[in-house]
Coordinates of C-alpha atoms in Angstrom, one line a residue:
X1 CA -30.8 -2.8 -12.5
X2 CA -30.9 1.0 -11.9
X3 CA -34.0 3.2 -12.8
X4 CA -32.8 5.2 -15.9
X5 CA -34.9 7.9 -14.7
X6 CA -33.0 8.3 -11.7
X7 CA -30.2 10.7 -13.1
X8 CA -32.8 13.3 -14.1
X9 CA -34.4 12.9 -10.5
X10 CA -31.1 13.4 -8.8
X11 CA -30.1 16.6 -10.9
X12 CA -33.6 18.0 -10.2
X13 CA -33.1 17.5 -6.5
X14 CA -29.6 19.0 -6.7
X15 CA -31.2 22.2 -8.5
X16 CA -33.6 22.3 -5.7
X17 CA -30.9 22.2 -3.2
X18 CA -29.1 24.8 -4.7
X19 CA -32.0 27.4 -5.0
X20 CA -32.7 26.6 -1.4
X21 CA -29.1 27.3 -0.2
X22 CA -29.2 30.6 -2.1
X23 CA -32.9 31.8 -1.4
X24 CA -33.2 32.2 -5.2
X25 CA -32.8 30.4 -8.5
X26 CA -29.0 30.3 -9.4
X27 CA -28.0 32.6 -12.4
X28 CA -25.6 30.9 -14.9
X29 CA -22.0 32.4 -14.8
X30 CA -19.3 32.6 -17.3
X31 CA -17.1 29.9 -15.6
X32 CA -20.0 27.3 -15.2
X33 CA -19.5 24.1 -17.0
X34 CA -22.2 23.4 -19.9
X35 CA -25.1 22.8 -20.2
X36 CA -26.9 24.3 -17.2
X37 CA -28.4 22.0 -14.7
X38 CA -32.1 22.3 -16.0
X39 CA -31.0 21.5 -19.5
X40 CA -29.3 18.4 -18.2
X41 CA -32.3 17.2 -16.4
X42 CA -34.2 17.5 -19.4
X43 CA -31.6 15.6 -21.4
X44 CA -31.5 12.9 -18.7
X45 CA -35.2 12.2 -18.7
X46 CA -35.4 12.3 -22.4
X47 CA -32.7 9.6 -22.7
X48 CA -34.2 7.6 -19.8
X49 CA -37.4 7.3 -21.7
X50 CA -35.4 5.4 -24.3
X51 CA -33.8 2.9 -22.0
X52 CA -35.3 -0.2 -20.6
X53 CA -34.5 -1.1 -16.9
X54 CA -32.7 -4.2 -17.0
X55 CA -33.4 -6.9 -14.1
X56 CA -31.0 -7.1 -11.3
X57 CA -31.1 -7.9 -7.6
X58 CA -32.3 -4.8 -5.8
X59 CA -30.1 -3.1 -3.1
X60 CA -33.0 -3.4 -0.7
X61 CA -36.5 -5.2 -0.8
X62 CA -38.4 -1.9 -0.4
X63 CA -38.4 1.6 0.6
X64 CA -38.3 1.0 4.3
X65 CA -35.2 -1.4 4.2
X66 CA -33.5 1.2 1.7
X67 CA -33.9 4.0 4.2
X68 CA -32.9 1.7 7.1
X69 CA -29.3 1.5 5.3
X70 CA -29.2 5.5 5.6
X71 CA -30.1 5.5 9.3
X72 CA -27.2 6.9 11.3
X73 CA -25.2 8.2 8.3
X74 CA -23.0 11.0 9.3
X75 CA -23.7 14.4 7.5
X76 CA -22.1 17.9 7.6
X77 CA -18.7 17.9 9.6
X78 CA -17.0 15.1 11.4
X79 CA -16.1 16.1 14.9
X80 CA -13.5 13.4 14.7
X81 CA -11.4 15.6 12.4
X82 CA -11.9 18.5 14.6
X83 CA -14.6 21.3 14.1
X84 CA -14.6 25.2 14.4
X85 CA -16.8 27.1 16.5
X86 CA -16.3 30.8 15.2
X87 CA -12.6 31.3 15.8
X88 CA -12.2 28.4 18.2
X89 CA -11.0 24.9 17.0
X90 CA -11.9 21.9 19.1
X91 CA -10.5 18.3 18.5
X92 CA -12.1 15.8 20.7
X93 CA -10.3 12.9 19.6
X94 CA -6.9 14.5 20.4
X95 CA -8.3 16.4 23.4
X96 CA -7.2 20.0 22.4
X97 CA -8.7 23.5 21.6
X98 CA -6.9 26.6 20.1
X99 CA -8.4 30.1 19.5
X100 CA -7.5 31.9 16.4
X101 CA -7.8 35.9 15.8
X102 CA -11.7 36.4 15.4
X103 CA -11.6 37.9 11.8
X104 CA -9.2 35.6 10.2
X105 CA -10.0 33.0 7.5
X106 CA -9.9 29.6 9.1
X107 CA -9.1 26.2 7.2
X108 CA -9.0 22.7 8.6
X109 CA -7.3 20.0 6.9
X110 CA -6.2 16.2 7.7
X111 CA -2.5 17.7 8.5
X112 CA -3.1 21.0 10.1
X113 CA -5.5 23.6 11.0
X114 CA -4.7 27.2 10.8
X115 CA -5.9 30.8 10.0
X116 CA -4.8 33.5 7.7
X117 CA -5.0 37.3 8.3
X118 CA -7.7 39.2 6.1
X119 CA -5.0 40.8 4.2
X120 CA -3.0 37.6 3.8
X121 CA 0.1 39.2 5.4
X122 CA 0.2 36.6 8.1
X123 CA -0.3 33.0 9.1
X124 CA -0.9 30.9 12.2
X125 CA -0.9 27.2 11.7
X126 CA -1.1 24.1 14.2
X127 CA 0.2 20.6 13.2
X128 CA 1.4 17.6 14.8
X129 CA 5.3 17.3 15.0
X130 CA 5.3 13.8 16.2
X131 CA 5.1 11.5 19.3
X132 CA 6.8 12.3 22.4
X133 CA 6.7 14.3 25.7
X134 CA 9.9 16.4 25.3
X135 CA 9.2 19.6 23.5
X136 CA 13.0 20.7 23.6
X137 CA 13.8 17.4 21.7
X138 CA 11.1 17.9 19.0
X139 CA 12.3 21.5 18.6
X140 CA 16.0 20.8 18.1
X141 CA 15.1 17.9 15.7
X142 CA 13.0 20.4 13.7
X143 CA 15.4 23.3 13.8
X144 CA 18.1 21.1 12.4
X145 CA 16.3 20.8 9.3
X146 CA 15.8 24.6 9.0
X147 CA 17.5 27.0 7.1
X148 CA 16.4 29.8 9.0
X149 CA 18.5 32.0 11.3
X150 CA 17.5 31.1 14.9
X151 CA 17.2 34.4 16.6
X152 CA 16.2 33.1 20.2
X153 CA 14.9 30.0 21.6
X154 CA 14.1 28.4 25.1
X155 CA 11.8 26.6 27.3
X156 CA 8.1 28.1 27.8
X157 CA 4.9 27.1 29.5
X158 CA 1.6 27.1 27.6
X159 CA -0.9 27.0 30.5
X160 CA -0.2 24.0 32.5
X161 CA 1.7 22.2 29.5
X162 CA 5.4 22.2 28.8
X163 CA 6.5 23.9 25.6
X164 CA 9.7 25.3 23.7
X165 CA 9.7 28.3 21.6
X166 CA 12.1 29.7 18.8
X167 CA 11.9 33.0 17.1
X168 CA 13.4 32.5 13.5
X169 CA 14.3 34.9 10.5
X170 CA 14.6 33.8 7.0
X171 CA 15.2 35.6 3.5
X172 CA 12.7 34.3 0.9
X173 CA 12.0 35.5 -2.6
X174 CA 9.1 37.6 -1.2
X175 CA 11.7 39.3 1.3
X176 CA 12.6 38.8 5.1
X177 CA 10.0 36.5 6.8
X178 CA 9.8 36.4 10.6
X179 CA 8.6 33.3 12.5
X180 CA 7.6 32.1 15.9
X181 CA 7.5 28.4 16.3
X182 CA 6.2 26.7 19.6
X183 CA 6.2 23.2 20.3
X184 CA 3.9 21.8 22.9
X185 CA 3.7 18.6 24.7
X186 CA 0.1 17.1 25.2
X187 CA -1.1 13.6 25.5
X188 CA 1.9 11.8 24.4
X189 CA 2.2 13.9 21.2
X190 CA 4.2 17.1 20.3
X191 CA 2.1 19.9 18.4
X192 CA 3.9 22.7 16.7
X193 CA 2.3 26.2 16.4
X194 CA 3.8 28.2 13.4
X195 CA 3.3 32.0 13.1
X196 CA 4.6 33.7 10.2
X197 CA 4.7 37.3 8.9
X198 CA 6.9 39.8 7.1
X199 CA 10.0 40.5 9.2
X200 CA 9.1 44.2 9.1
X201 CA 5.9 43.7 10.8
X202 CA 6.5 40.8 12.9
X203 CA 6.9 42.9 16.2
X204 CA 3.2 44.2 15.7
X205 CA 1.9 40.5 14.7
X206 CA 3.6 39.1 18.0
X207 CA 1.0 39.6 20.4
X208 CA -1.6 38.2 18.0
X209 CA 0.6 35.1 17.7
X210 CA 1.3 34.7 21.4
X211 CA -2.4 34.9 22.3
X212 CA -3.3 32.2 19.6
X213 CA -0.4 30.1 20.9
X214 CA -1.3 30.6 24.4
X215 CA -4.9 29.5 23.9
X216 CA -3.8 25.9 23.4
X217 CA -5.2 23.7 26.1
X218 CA -6.9 20.4 26.7
X219 CA -10.7 20.2 26.3
X220 CA -13.0 20.9 29.3
X221 CA -15.7 18.5 30.0
X222 CA -18.5 21.1 29.1
X223 CA -16.7 21.8 25.8
X224 CA -16.5 18.1 25.0
X225 CA -20.3 17.9 25.9
X226 CA -21.2 20.7 23.3
X227 CA -19.5 18.9 20.4
X228 CA -22.0 17.1 18.4
X229 CA -22.2 15.0 15.3
X230 CA -25.3 15.3 12.8
X231 CA -26.6 12.0 11.6
X232 CA -29.5 10.9 9.6
X233 CA -32.3 9.6 11.3
X234 CA -35.6 8.0 10.1
X235 CA -38.5 9.2 11.4
X236 CA -42.2 7.8 11.1
X237 CA -45.0 10.4 10.4
X238 CA -48.3 10.1 12.2
X239 CA -51.3 10.5 10.2
X240 CA -52.0 14.1 9.2
X241 CA -48.8 15.7 10.2
X242 CA -46.9 18.1 8.2
X243 CA -43.1 18.3 8.0
X244 CA -43.0 21.1 10.5
X245 CA -44.9 18.8 13.2
X246 CA -42.6 15.9 12.6
X247 CA -39.6 18.2 12.9
X248 CA -40.8 19.7 16.3
X249 CA -41.6 16.2 17.6
X250 CA -38.3 14.4 16.4
X251 CA -35.9 17.3 17.0
X252 CA -35.0 17.6 13.3
X253 CA -32.2 20.1 12.7
X254 CA -33.1 20.5 9.2
X255 CA -35.7 23.2 8.3
X256 CA -38.9 21.9 6.8
X257 CA -37.9 23.1 3.2
X258 CA -34.6 21.4 3.1
X259 CA -36.4 18.2 4.7
X260 CA -38.8 18.3 1.9
X261 CA -36.0 18.5 -0.8
X262 CA -34.1 15.7 0.9
X263 CA -37.1 13.3 0.8
X264 CA -38.3 14.3 -2.7
X265 CA -41.5 16.2 -1.6
X266 CA -43.0 18.9 -3.4
X267 CA -43.7 21.1 -0.4
X268 CA -43.8 21.2 3.4
X269 CA -47.5 21.9 4.2
X270 CA -49.1 18.8 2.6
X271 CA -50.2 16.4 5.6
X272 CA -48.5 12.9 5.6
X273 CA -50.0 9.5 5.7
X274 CA -49.4 7.7 9.0
X275 CA -46.6 5.4 8.7
X276 CA -44.7 7.4 6.0
X277 CA -40.8 7.3 6.7

């Protein structure tokens, strides 16, 4: 029941999206898969012309009903998994924020969020150590599994939050590694901030580590209000409007050019018929 030409149309849209993102036609590289997208488009359309469309129950009775299925669909980052705003990471569901060094490369995964120094020589990572409210107990549990030497340890305060900290040293295949682990109790959970660097440079790295660790705190009300999700919304054009006018009226965060690509339109300036979704 699917339109055989749909694959070619999809690939053509993908090519337009890539061109828009780069600001120019993408040039093939040695590591590309083959054939290139334009050739795939032509091949898909040629094959589609040889195929008949089998009868089947449609996904929706018409275009309007199909678009209604997309209304509210989440796009871009899901705030539920936490989002970066520059070097600041905010997690609205777990109610915390932490600031990493400004020039470091950041990454967010389902199990941890962290940052790596530009020269790859140091790492700061935040993860969940478990449920509970006693950071000392969580630290003792984790340290019991460590082979590293504990240089020092003790209770600390991270802002208004209870914490426990341990300075570790371990010999690895790459040489001696220094680490500072901090367990922080917040919201019925224990978080662990791990800072790692070569032992020889750890003293220079320590202030950066302490600054990032000390920035962990609950979200403030205005921070929470600024966290927004992007969702698809279906808009109805008024007679004679172009995409720019529709965008201005509806608060569209996409550019008119990207909106044209997503909607399969050739350009942005042509007036739209009234009622076009």
